[in-house]
PDB file of C-alpha atoms in Angstrom:
ATOM      1  CA  MET A   1       0.000   0.000   0.000  1.00 88.00           C
ATOM      2  CA  TYR A   2       2.645   2.515   1.106  1.00 95.00           C
ATOM      3  CA  GLU A   3       5.936   1.189  -0.240  1.00 95.00           C
ATOM      4  CA  THR A   4       7.900   4.420  -0.646  1.00 97.00           C
ATOM      5  CA  ILE A   5       7.464   6.842   2.237  1.00 98.00           C
ATOM      6  CA  LEU A   6       9.020  10.304   2.175  1.00 98.00           C
ATOM      7  CA  VAL A   7       9.643  11.961   5.550  1.00 96.00           C
ATOM      8  CA  GLY A   8      10.333  15.682   5.917  1.00 93.00           C
ATOM      9  CA  PHE A   9      13.154  15.772   8.469  1.00 92.00           C
ATOM     10  CA  ASP A  10      14.783  18.673  10.320  1.00 88.00           C
ATOM     11  CA  ASP A  11      16.211  16.763  13.329  1.00 88.00           C
ATOM     12  CA  SER A  12      13.476  18.086  15.652  1.00 87.00           C
ATOM     13  CA  GLN A  13      11.641  15.729  18.010  1.00 89.00           C
ATOM     14  CA  TYR A  14       8.556  16.242  15.824  1.00 88.00           C
ATOM     15  CA  SER A  15      10.237  15.012  12.670  1.00 91.00           C
ATOM     16  CA  LYS A  16      11.946  12.177  14.557  1.00 93.00           C
ATOM     17  CA  ALA A  17       8.512  10.917  15.616  1.00 93.00           C
ATOM     18  CA  ALA A  18       7.356  11.023  11.986  1.00 94.00           C
ATOM     19  CA  LEU A  19      10.477   9.150  10.929  1.00 95.00           C
ATOM     20  CA  ILE A  20      10.007   6.409  13.532  1.00 96.00           C
ATOM     21  CA  GLU A  21       6.336   6.054  12.596  1.00 96.00           C
ATOM     22  CA  ALA A  22       7.256   5.651   8.932  1.00 97.00           C
ATOM     23  CA  SER A  23      10.113   3.267   9.721  1.00 97.00           C
ATOM     24  CA  ASN A  24       7.878   1.024  11.802  1.00 96.00           C
ATOM     25  CA  TRP A  25       5.398   0.864   8.925  1.00 96.00           C
ATOM     26  CA  ILE A  26       8.126  -0.109   6.450  1.00 97.00           C
ATOM     27  CA  LYS A  27       9.556  -2.678   8.882  1.00 95.00           C
ATOM     28  CA  ARG A  28       6.111  -4.289   9.175  1.00 94.00           C
ATOM     29  CA  HIS A  29       5.068  -4.136   5.535  1.00 94.00           C
ATOM     30  CA  GLY A  30       8.212  -3.675   3.434  1.00 95.00           C
ATOM     31  CA  GLY A  31       9.362  -0.816   1.224  1.00 96.00           C
ATOM     32  CA  LYS A  32      11.749   2.066   1.784  1.00 96.00           C
ATOM     33  CA  VAL A  33      12.022   5.416   3.539  1.00 96.00           C
ATOM     34  CA  ILE A  34      13.249   8.580   1.832  1.00 96.00           C
ATOM     35  CA  LEU A  35      14.619  11.053   4.353  1.00 95.00           C
ATOM     36  CA  VAL A  36      14.509  14.637   3.058  1.00 95.00           C
ATOM     37  CA  HIS A  37      16.247  17.572   4.731  1.00 93.00           C
ATOM     38  CA  ALA A  38      15.749  20.964   3.062  1.00 90.00           C
ATOM     39  CA  VAL A  39      17.904  24.027   3.694  1.00 86.00           C
ATOM     40  CA  TYR A  40      16.077  27.182   2.704  1.00 79.00           C
ATOM     41  CA  PHE A  41      18.166  29.794   0.945  1.00 70.00           C
ATOM     42  CA  ASP A  42      17.110  33.270   2.027  1.00 68.00           C
ATOM     43  CA  PRO A  43      18.825  35.702  -0.390  1.00 66.00           C
ATOM     44  CA  GLU A  44      18.820  38.500   2.200  1.00 65.00           C
ATOM     45  CA  GLU A  45      20.212  36.352   4.990  1.00 60.00           C
ATOM     46  CA  PHE A  46      22.882  34.607   2.961  1.00 57.00           C
ATOM     47  CA  GLY A  47      23.714  37.771   1.089  1.00 62.00           C
ATOM     48  CA  ILE A  48      25.019  39.088   4.385  1.00 60.00           C
ATOM     49  CA  ALA A  49      26.706  35.835   5.449  1.00 64.00           C
ATOM     50  CA  PRO A  50      26.981  33.526   2.390  1.00 67.00           C
ATOM     51  CA  VAL A  51      29.209  31.078   4.269  1.00 76.00           C
ATOM     52  CA  GLN A  52      26.220  30.147   6.452  1.00 75.00           C
ATOM     53  CA  LEU A  53      24.529  28.316   3.612  1.00 75.00           C
ATOM     54  CA  GLU A  54      27.475  25.977   3.139  1.00 79.00           C
ATOM     55  CA  LYS A  55      27.673  25.389   6.886  1.00 84.00           C
ATOM     56  CA  ARG A  56      23.988  24.500   7.107  1.00 82.00           C
ATOM     57  CA  LEU A  57      24.267  22.136   4.172  1.00 85.00           C
ATOM     58  CA  LYS A  58      27.202  20.365   5.853  1.00 88.00           C
ATOM     59  CA  VAL A  59      25.311  20.146   9.170  1.00 88.00           C
ATOM     60  CA  GLY A  60      22.282  18.780   7.332  1.00 87.00           C
ATOM     61  CA  GLU A  61      24.425  16.218   5.533  1.00 90.00           C
ATOM     62  CA  LYS A  62      25.906  15.026   8.837  1.00 91.00           C
ATOM     63  CA  ILE A  63      22.446  14.756  10.434  1.00 90.00           C
ATOM     64  CA  CYS A  64      21.108  12.758   7.499  1.00 91.00           C
ATOM     65  CA  ILE A  65      24.044  10.333   7.474  1.00 91.00           C
ATOM     66  CA  GLN A  66      23.769   9.692  11.222  1.00 92.00           C
ATOM     67  CA  THR A  67      19.987   9.278  11.069  1.00 93.00           C
ATOM     68  CA  LYS A  68      20.182   6.954   8.083  1.00 92.00           C
ATOM     69  CA  GLU A  69      22.723   4.750   9.887  1.00 92.00           C
ATOM     70  CA  MET A  70      20.495   4.661  12.975  1.00 93.00           C
ATOM     71  CA  LEU A  71      17.429   3.624  10.989  1.00 93.00           C
ATOM     72  CA  THR A  72      19.290   0.919   9.087  1.00 91.00           C
ATOM     73  CA  SER A  73      20.707  -0.450  12.338  1.00 93.00           C
ATOM     74  CA  GLU A  74      17.555  -0.303  14.475  1.00 94.00           C
ATOM     75  CA  PHE A  75      14.890  -1.140  11.895  1.00 95.00           C
ATOM     76  CA  GLY A  76      16.802  -3.089   9.262  1.00 94.00           C
ATOM     77  CA  ILE A  77      15.096  -1.192   6.440  1.00 94.00           C
ATOM     78  CA  GLU A  78      16.159   0.498   3.222  1.00 91.00           C
ATOM     79  CA  VAL A  79      16.712   4.227   3.740  1.00 93.00           C
ATOM     80  CA  GLN A  80      17.674   6.941   1.285  1.00 93.00           C
ATOM     81  CA  SER A  81      18.680  10.382   2.557  1.00 92.00           C
ATOM     82  CA  LEU A  82      18.634  13.592   0.561  1.00 93.00           C
ATOM     83  CA  ILE A  83      19.728  17.079   1.537  1.00 91.00           C
ATOM     84  CA  CYS A  84      18.493  19.820  -0.752  1.00 89.00           C
ATOM     85  CA  GLU A  85      18.698  23.567  -0.978  1.00 86.00           C
ATOM     86  CA  GLY A  86      15.319  25.227  -1.361  1.00 87.00           C
ATOM     87  CA  ASP A  87      11.944  26.058   0.113  1.00 88.00           C
ATOM     88  CA  PRO A  88      11.017  23.005   2.288  1.00 90.00           C
ATOM     89  CA  PRO A  89       7.425  22.437   1.076  1.00 91.00           C
ATOM     90  CA  THR A  90       8.485  22.781  -2.551  1.00 92.00           C
ATOM     91  CA  VAL A  91      11.433  20.439  -2.049  1.00 93.00           C
ATOM     92  CA  ILE A  92       9.280  17.832  -0.279  1.00 95.00           C
ATOM     93  CA  VAL A  93       6.531  17.851  -2.899  1.00 95.00           C
ATOM     94  CA  ASP A  94       8.949  17.873  -5.848  1.00 96.00           C
ATOM     95  CA  ILE A  95      10.961  14.950  -4.500  1.00 96.00           C
ATOM     96  CA  ALA A  96       7.763  13.027  -3.728  1.00 97.00           C
ATOM     97  CA  ARG A  97       6.864  13.345  -7.411  1.00 97.00           C
ATOM     98  CA  GLU A  98      10.351  12.563  -8.704  1.00 96.00           C
ATOM     99  CA  ARG A  99      10.840   9.509  -6.491  1.00 96.00           C
ATOM    100  CA  LYS A 100       7.229   8.333  -6.937  1.00 96.00           C
ATOM    101  CA  ALA A 101       6.569   8.301  -3.193  1.00 98.00           C
ATOM    102  CA  ASP A 102       3.281   6.801  -1.984  1.00 96.00           C
ATOM    103  CA  LEU A 103       3.095   8.815   1.234  1.00 98.00           C
ATOM    104  CA  ILE A 104       4.562  11.949   2.819  1.00 97.00           C
ATOM    105  CA  VAL A 105       4.931  11.967   6.606  1.00 97.00           C
ATOM    106  CA  LEU A 106       5.291  15.127   8.684  1.00 93.00           C
ATOM    107  CA  GLY A 107       5.472  15.369  12.462  1.00 88.00           C
ATOM    108  CA  THR A 108       4.346  17.582  15.315  1.00 77.00           C
ATOM    109  CA  TYR A 109       3.460  17.143  18.965  1.00 54.00           C
ATOM    110  CA  GLY A 110       1.144  19.712  20.499  1.00 44.00           C
ATOM    111  CA  ARG A 111      -1.742  21.808  19.341  1.00 45.00           C
ATOM    112  CA  LYS A 112      -0.028  25.123  19.953  1.00 45.00           C
ATOM    113  CA  GLY A 113       3.166  24.076  18.217  1.00 46.00           C
ATOM    114  CA  PHE A 114       1.342  22.722  15.206  1.00 47.00           C
ATOM    115  CA  LYS A 115      -0.838  25.802  14.882  1.00 45.00           C
ATOM    116  CA  ARG A 116       2.294  27.872  14.522  1.00 45.00           C
ATOM    117  CA  LEU A 117       3.652  25.360  12.052  1.00 44.00           C
ATOM    118  CA  LEU A 118       0.521  25.041   9.959  1.00 43.00           C
ATOM    119  CA  MET A 119      -0.443  28.620   9.204  1.00 36.00           C
ATOM    120  CA  GLY A 120       1.154  29.515   5.907  1.00 42.00           C
ATOM    121  CA  SER A 121       3.979  27.067   6.504  1.00 69.00           C
ATOM    122  CA  VAL A 122       5.545  23.813   5.394  1.00 77.00           C
ATOM    123  CA  ALA A 123       2.705  21.542   6.520  1.00 77.00           C
ATOM    124  CA  SER A 124      -0.137  23.522   4.996  1.00 78.00           C
ATOM    125  CA  GLN A 125       1.647  23.921   1.665  1.00 82.00           C
ATOM    126  CA  VAL A 126       2.566  20.247   1.509  1.00 89.00           C
ATOM    127  CA  ILE A 127      -0.988  19.153   2.339  1.00 87.00           C
ATOM    128  CA  VAL A 128      -2.586  21.209  -0.419  1.00 84.00           C
ATOM    129  CA  SER A 129       0.117  20.551  -3.026  1.00 89.00           C
ATOM    130  CA  SER A 130       1.104  16.949  -2.421  1.00 92.00           C
ATOM    131  CA  PRO A 131       0.472  14.454  -5.222  1.00 93.00           C
ATOM    132  CA  VAL A 132       0.096  11.695  -2.596  1.00 96.00           C
ATOM    133  CA  ASP A 133      -1.399  11.105   0.849  1.00 96.00           C
ATOM    134  CA  VAL A 134       0.045  13.062   3.771  1.00 95.00           C
ATOM    135  CA  LEU A 135       0.259  11.690   7.310  1.00 96.00           C
ATOM    136  CA  VAL A 136       0.605  14.187  10.148  1.00 93.00           C
ATOM    137  CA  VAL A 137       2.054  12.434  13.210  1.00 93.00           C
ATOM    138  CA  LYS A 138       1.063  13.952  16.539  1.00 86.00           C
ATOM    139  CA  LYS A 139       2.599  11.812  19.252  1.00 87.00           C
ATOM    140  CA  PRO A 140       5.956  11.271  20.950  1.00 85.00           C
ATOM    141  CA  CYS A 141       8.542   8.919  19.486  1.00 87.00           C
ATOM    142  CA  SER A 142       7.864   6.287  22.167  1.00 87.00           C
ATOM    143  CA  GLU A 143       4.287   5.862  20.905  1.00 90.00           C
ATOM    144  CA  CYS A 144       5.122   5.596  17.207  1.00 91.00           C
ATOM    145  CA  THR A 145       4.418   2.026  16.114  1.00 92.00           C
ATOM    146  CA  GLY A 146       3.277   2.459  12.511  1.00 92.00           C
ATOM    147  CA  GLU A 147       0.145   0.481  13.344  1.00 92.00           C
ATOM    148  CA  TYR A 148      -3.503   1.604  13.512  1.00 94.00           C
ATOM    149  CA  LYS A 149      -6.278  -0.337  15.219  1.00 95.00           C
ATOM    150  CA  SER A 150      -9.110   2.211  15.412  1.00 97.00           C
ATOM    151  CA  ILE A 151      -9.877   4.602  12.549  1.00 98.00           C
ATOM    152  CA  LEU A 152     -12.363   7.475  12.344  1.00 98.00           C
ATOM    153  CA  VAL A 153     -13.477   8.651   8.888  1.00 97.00           C
ATOM    154  CA  PRO A 154     -15.514  11.866   8.542  1.00 95.00           C
ATOM    155  CA  PHE A 155     -17.881  10.997   5.686  1.00 96.00           C
ATOM    156  CA  ASP A 156     -20.342  13.225   3.828  1.00 93.00           C
ATOM    157  CA  GLY A 157     -20.754  11.242   0.618  1.00 93.00           C
ATOM    158  CA  SER A 158     -18.447  13.503  -1.385  1.00 91.00           C
ATOM    159  CA  GLU A 159     -15.737  12.217  -3.695  1.00 92.00           C
ATOM    160  CA  PHE A 160     -13.101  13.250  -1.172  1.00 91.00           C
ATOM    161  CA  SER A 161     -14.712  11.405   1.728  1.00 93.00           C
ATOM    162  CA  GLN A 162     -15.250   8.312  -0.427  1.00 95.00           C
ATOM    163  CA  LYS A 163     -11.531   8.205  -1.170  1.00 95.00           C
ATOM    164  CA  ALA A 164     -10.814   8.559   2.545  1.00 96.00           C
ATOM    165  CA  LEU A 165     -13.151   5.669   3.336  1.00 97.00           C
ATOM    166  CA  ASN A 166     -11.563   3.505   0.629  1.00 97.00           C
ATOM    167  CA  ARG A 167      -8.122   4.169   2.082  1.00 97.00           C
ATOM    168  CA  SER A 168      -9.369   3.371   5.589  1.00 97.00           C
ATOM    169  CA  CYS A 169     -10.722   0.038   4.398  1.00 96.00           C
ATOM    170  CA  GLN A 170      -7.357  -0.770   2.824  1.00 94.00           C
ATOM    171  CA  LEU A 171      -5.626   0.036   6.115  1.00 94.00           C
ATOM    172  CA  SER A 172      -8.145  -2.097   7.958  1.00 94.00           C
ATOM    173  CA  LYS A 173      -7.296  -5.097   5.815  1.00 92.00           C
ATOM    174  CA  ILE A 174      -3.613  -4.625   6.610  1.00 91.00           C
ATOM    175  CA  ASN A 175      -3.841  -3.869  10.330  1.00 86.00           C
ATOM    176  CA  GLY A 176      -7.236  -5.291  11.231  1.00 91.00           C
ATOM    177  CA  ALA A 177      -8.398  -1.834  12.294  1.00 94.00           C
ATOM    178  CA  ALA A 178     -11.951  -1.084  13.364  1.00 97.00           C
ATOM    179  CA  ILE A 179     -13.502   1.712  11.262  1.00 98.00           C
ATOM    180  CA  THR A 180     -16.120   4.239  12.285  1.00 98.00           C
ATOM    181  CA  ALA A 181     -17.621   6.436   9.544  1.00 98.00           C
ATOM    182  CA  MET A 182     -19.038   9.668  10.918  1.00 97.00           C
ATOM    183  CA  TYR A 183     -21.493  12.209   9.535  1.00 96.00           C
ATOM    184  CA  VAL A 184     -22.185  15.526  11.237  1.00 94.00           C
ATOM    185  CA  ILE A 185     -25.586  17.099  10.577  1.00 91.00           C
ATOM    186  CA  PRO A 186     -24.951  20.840  10.134  1.00 81.00           C
ATOM    187  CA  ARG A 187     -26.846  23.310  12.266  1.00 73.00           C
ATOM    188  CA  TYR A 188     -28.359  25.179   9.350  1.00 61.00           C
ATOM    189  CA  GLU A 189     -30.365  27.462  11.625  1.00 56.00           C
ATOM    190  CA  GLU A 190     -27.084  28.968  12.839  1.00 54.00           C
ATOM    191  CA  MET A 191     -25.973  29.678   9.286  1.00 52.00           C
ATOM    192  CA  ILE A 192     -29.124  30.956   7.598  1.00 51.00           C
ATOM    193  CA  GLU A 193     -31.268  31.789  10.627  1.00 54.00           C
ATOM    194  CA  PHE A 194     -34.270  29.615   9.977  1.00 57.00           C
ATOM    195  CA  PHE A 195     -36.428  27.726  12.439  1.00 59.00           C
ATOM    196  CA  LYS A 196     -35.810  24.002  12.274  1.00 60.00           C
ATOM    197  CA  SER A 197     -39.120  22.232  12.772  1.00 71.00           C
ATOM    198  CA  GLU A 198     -39.537  18.588  13.739  1.00 77.00           C
ATOM    199  CA  SER A 199     -40.257  17.664  10.121  1.00 81.00           C
ATOM    200  CA  ILE A 200     -37.037  19.350   8.999  1.00 79.00           C
ATOM    201  CA  LYS A 201     -35.106  17.581  11.752  1.00 81.00           C
ATOM    202  CA  LYS A 202     -36.558  14.282  10.605  1.00 86.00           C
ATOM    203  CA  SER A 203     -35.646  15.022   6.987  1.00 88.00           C
ATOM    204  CA  LEU A 204     -32.055  15.897   7.932  1.00 87.00           C
ATOM    205  CA  LEU A 205     -31.724  12.714   9.966  1.00 91.00           C
ATOM    206  CA  GLN A 206     -33.068  10.632   7.077  1.00 93.00           C
ATOM    207  CA  GLU A 207     -30.543  12.238   4.755  1.00 94.00           C
ATOM    208  CA  ALA A 208     -27.773  11.486   7.267  1.00 95.00           C
ATOM    209  CA  GLN A 209     -28.853   7.858   7.425  1.00 96.00           C
ATOM    210  CA  LYS A 210     -28.796   7.622   3.623  1.00 96.00           C
ATOM    211  CA  ILE A 211     -25.247   8.964   3.632  1.00 96.00           C
ATOM    212  CA  MET A 212     -24.225   6.417   6.260  1.00 97.00           C
ATOM    213  CA  ASP A 213     -25.882   3.634   4.251  1.00 97.00           C
ATOM    214  CA  LYS A 214     -23.761   4.749   1.314  1.00 97.00           C
ATOM    215  CA  ALA A 215     -20.656   4.473   3.494  1.00 97.00           C
ATOM    216  CA  LYS A 216     -21.648   0.956   4.561  1.00 97.00           C
ATOM    217  CA  GLY A 217     -22.170  -0.008   0.930  1.00 97.00           C
ATOM    218  CA  ILE A 218     -18.754   1.277  -0.116  1.00 96.00           C
ATOM    219  CA  ALA A 219     -17.080  -0.605   2.710  1.00 96.00           C
ATOM    220  CA  SER A 220     -19.051  -3.778   1.987  1.00 95.00           C
ATOM    221  CA  ASN A 221     -17.986  -3.731  -1.658  1.00 94.00           C
ATOM    222  CA  ILE A 222     -14.375  -3.637  -0.504  1.00 92.00           C
ATOM    223  CA  GLY A 223     -14.983  -6.465   1.935  1.00 92.00           C
ATOM    224  CA  ALA A 224     -14.854  -4.366   5.086  1.00 92.00           C
ATOM    225  CA  SER A 225     -17.304  -3.850   7.941  1.00 92.00           C
ATOM    226  CA  ILE A 226     -17.767  -0.440   9.551  1.00 97.00           C
ATOM    227  CA  LYS A 227     -19.652   1.219  12.362  1.00 97.00           C
ATOM    228  CA  VAL A 228     -21.427   4.528  11.820  1.00 97.00           C
ATOM    229  CA  GLU A 229     -21.852   7.619  13.958  1.00 96.00           C
ATOM    230  CA  ILE A 230     -24.310  10.457  13.315  1.00 96.00           C
ATOM    231  CA  GLN A 231     -24.058  13.682  15.268  1.00 93.00           C
ATOM    232  CA  GLU A 232     -25.191  17.280  14.954  1.00 91.00           C
ATOM    233  CA  GLY A 233     -23.171  20.443  15.338  1.00 89.00           C
ATOM    234  CA  GLN A 234     -19.952  22.012  14.161  1.00 89.00           C
ATOM    235  CA  ALA A 235     -18.145  19.355  12.131  1.00 90.00           C
ATOM    236  CA  ALA A 236     -14.564  19.851  13.364  1.00 91.00           C
ATOM    237  CA  GLU A 237     -15.591  19.943  17.014  1.00 93.00           C
ATOM    238  CA  ARG A 238     -17.648  16.790  16.735  1.00 94.00           C
ATOM    239  CA  ILE A 239     -14.910  14.933  14.855  1.00 95.00           C
ATOM    240  CA  ILE A 240     -12.327  15.828  17.481  1.00 95.00           C
ATOM    241  CA  GLU A 241     -14.652  14.925  20.364  1.00 96.00           C
ATOM    242  CA  THR A 242     -15.633  11.620  18.764  1.00 96.00           C
ATOM    243  CA  ALA A 243     -12.039  10.601  18.077  1.00 96.00           C
ATOM    244  CA  LYS A 244     -11.262  11.219  21.733  1.00 95.00           C
ATOM    245  CA  LYS A 245     -14.366   9.361  22.941  1.00 96.00           C
ATOM    246  CA  LEU A 246     -13.726   6.330  20.732  1.00 96.00           C
ATOM    247  CA  LYS A 247      -9.974   6.438  21.421  1.00 95.00           C
ATOM    248  CA  ASN A 248      -9.213   6.372  17.714  1.00 96.00           C
ATOM    249  CA  ASP A 249      -5.532   6.170  16.855  1.00 94.00           C
ATOM    250  CA  LEU A 250      -6.012   7.624  13.355  1.00 97.00           C
ATOM    251  CA  ILE A 251      -8.359  10.069  11.608  1.00 97.00           C
ATOM    252  CA  VAL A 252      -8.574   9.715   7.821  1.00 97.00           C
ATOM    253  CA  MET A 253      -9.874  12.705   5.860  1.00 94.00           C
ATOM    254  CA  GLY A 254     -10.315  13.680   2.217  1.00 88.00           C
ATOM    255  CA  ASN A 255      -7.780  16.080   0.755  1.00 75.00           C
ATOM    256  CA  TYR A 256      -9.901  19.219   0.597  1.00 59.00           C
ATOM    257  CA  GLY A 257     -11.686  18.742   3.854  1.00 41.00           C
ATOM    258  CA  TYR A 258     -15.164  18.077   5.039  1.00 38.00           C
ATOM    259  CA  SER A 259     -16.436  21.378   3.679  1.00 40.00           C
ATOM    260  CA  GLY A 260     -14.985  20.945   0.205  1.00 40.00           C
ATOM    261  CA  VAL A 261     -12.556  23.852   0.289  1.00 39.00           C
ATOM    262  CA  ASN A 262     -10.051  24.390  -2.482  1.00 40.00           C
ATOM    263  CA  LYS A 263      -6.334  24.973  -2.440  1.00 41.00           C
ATOM    264  CA  ALA A 264      -6.639  27.289   0.573  1.00 42.00           C
ATOM    265  CA  ILE A 265      -7.423  24.932   3.443  1.00 41.00           C
ATOM    266  CA  MET A 266      -7.256  27.771   5.966  1.00 37.00           C
ATOM    267  CA  GLY A 267     -10.465  27.950   7.976  1.00 43.00           C
ATOM    268  CA  SER A 268     -11.674  24.551   6.783  1.00 72.00           C
ATOM    269  CA  THR A 269     -12.825  21.649   8.899  1.00 81.00           C
ATOM    270  CA  ALA A 270      -9.716  19.710   7.880  1.00 80.00           C
ATOM    271  CA  GLU A 271      -7.436  22.428   9.182  1.00 80.00           C
ATOM    272  CA  ARG A 272      -9.175  22.624  12.550  1.00 84.00           C
ATOM    273  CA  VAL A 273      -9.108  18.856  12.949  1.00 88.00           C
ATOM    274  CA  ILE A 274      -5.406  18.726  12.082  1.00 85.00           C
ATOM    275  CA  ILE A 275      -4.630  21.441  14.613  1.00 83.00           C
ATOM    276  CA  HIS A 276      -6.706  20.174  17.530  1.00 87.00           C
ATOM    277  CA  ALA A 277      -7.029  16.386  17.248  1.00 89.00           C
ATOM    278  CA  SER A 278      -4.719  14.454  19.550  1.00 87.00           C
ATOM    279  CA  CYS A 279      -4.119  11.477  17.217  1.00 92.00           C
ATOM    280  CA  PRO A 280      -2.394  11.325  13.803  1.00 93.00           C
ATOM    281  CA  ILE A 281      -4.344  12.497  10.739  1.00 94.00           C
ATOM    282  CA  LEU A 282      -4.044  10.957   7.290  1.00 96.00           C
ATOM    283  CA  VAL A 283      -5.038  13.367   4.526  1.00 94.00           C
ATOM    284  CA  VAL A 284      -5.952  11.340   1.432  1.00 94.00           C
ATOM    285  CA  ARG A 285      -5.511  12.500  -2.160  1.00 87.00           C
TER     286      ARG A 285
END
């Protein structure tokens, strides 16, 4: 499924967690890891001190060599390491295309730290530009096993959510994971200020059930069994709360988010889930 995994690596604890998660996956299922370290060239900065660029490239090269040796020794897997000059998100996405990677893995720990990272940064640009799935790892290195036993899939019947459900079913076949597909009934009265009568409530619930039946059908065709969850409210909040309640170890979402946003994921349900959920999030292309 994921045979070539590219990991954005900067030697931080966040990226180390992503690297260990990816390495555990490859150790279990085969394949290789591509370790990518990007050194951004700021013309203004290096115009003042051009020697700094060469120093950073040498430091990056040393880090990559040491990390590659550690991975080969501890995990017994194939590892390639690349150090490149350039804008990190551009480098990561370009190399993923060139090396035909199946998955990009990025890491972060806390909500606050990731919020700073996400806004207009490496992660957000990679997520919206990546040609492949992106896994955001949000746990310490000691908890990174590369295995998922309980998956939550926000599902609204859209093309994006169908792809996310398909990917979840594939993961389930590999890891034996339990899958819960979730639909959140929007609170339309808060958006367009109309009174929601009992008949309207009933109609919305029936529509939600149809959507969940569609999810069951998709899973059944793949040979997987899923549970369903229907809730009402703000989608991101309910997804985060449900993942915590069910103790999911992975959330799988469609690329452009629950609300169908375009290249700018800022303000979308996907962004809020990525920032605030406590478990890893797999964003599916």
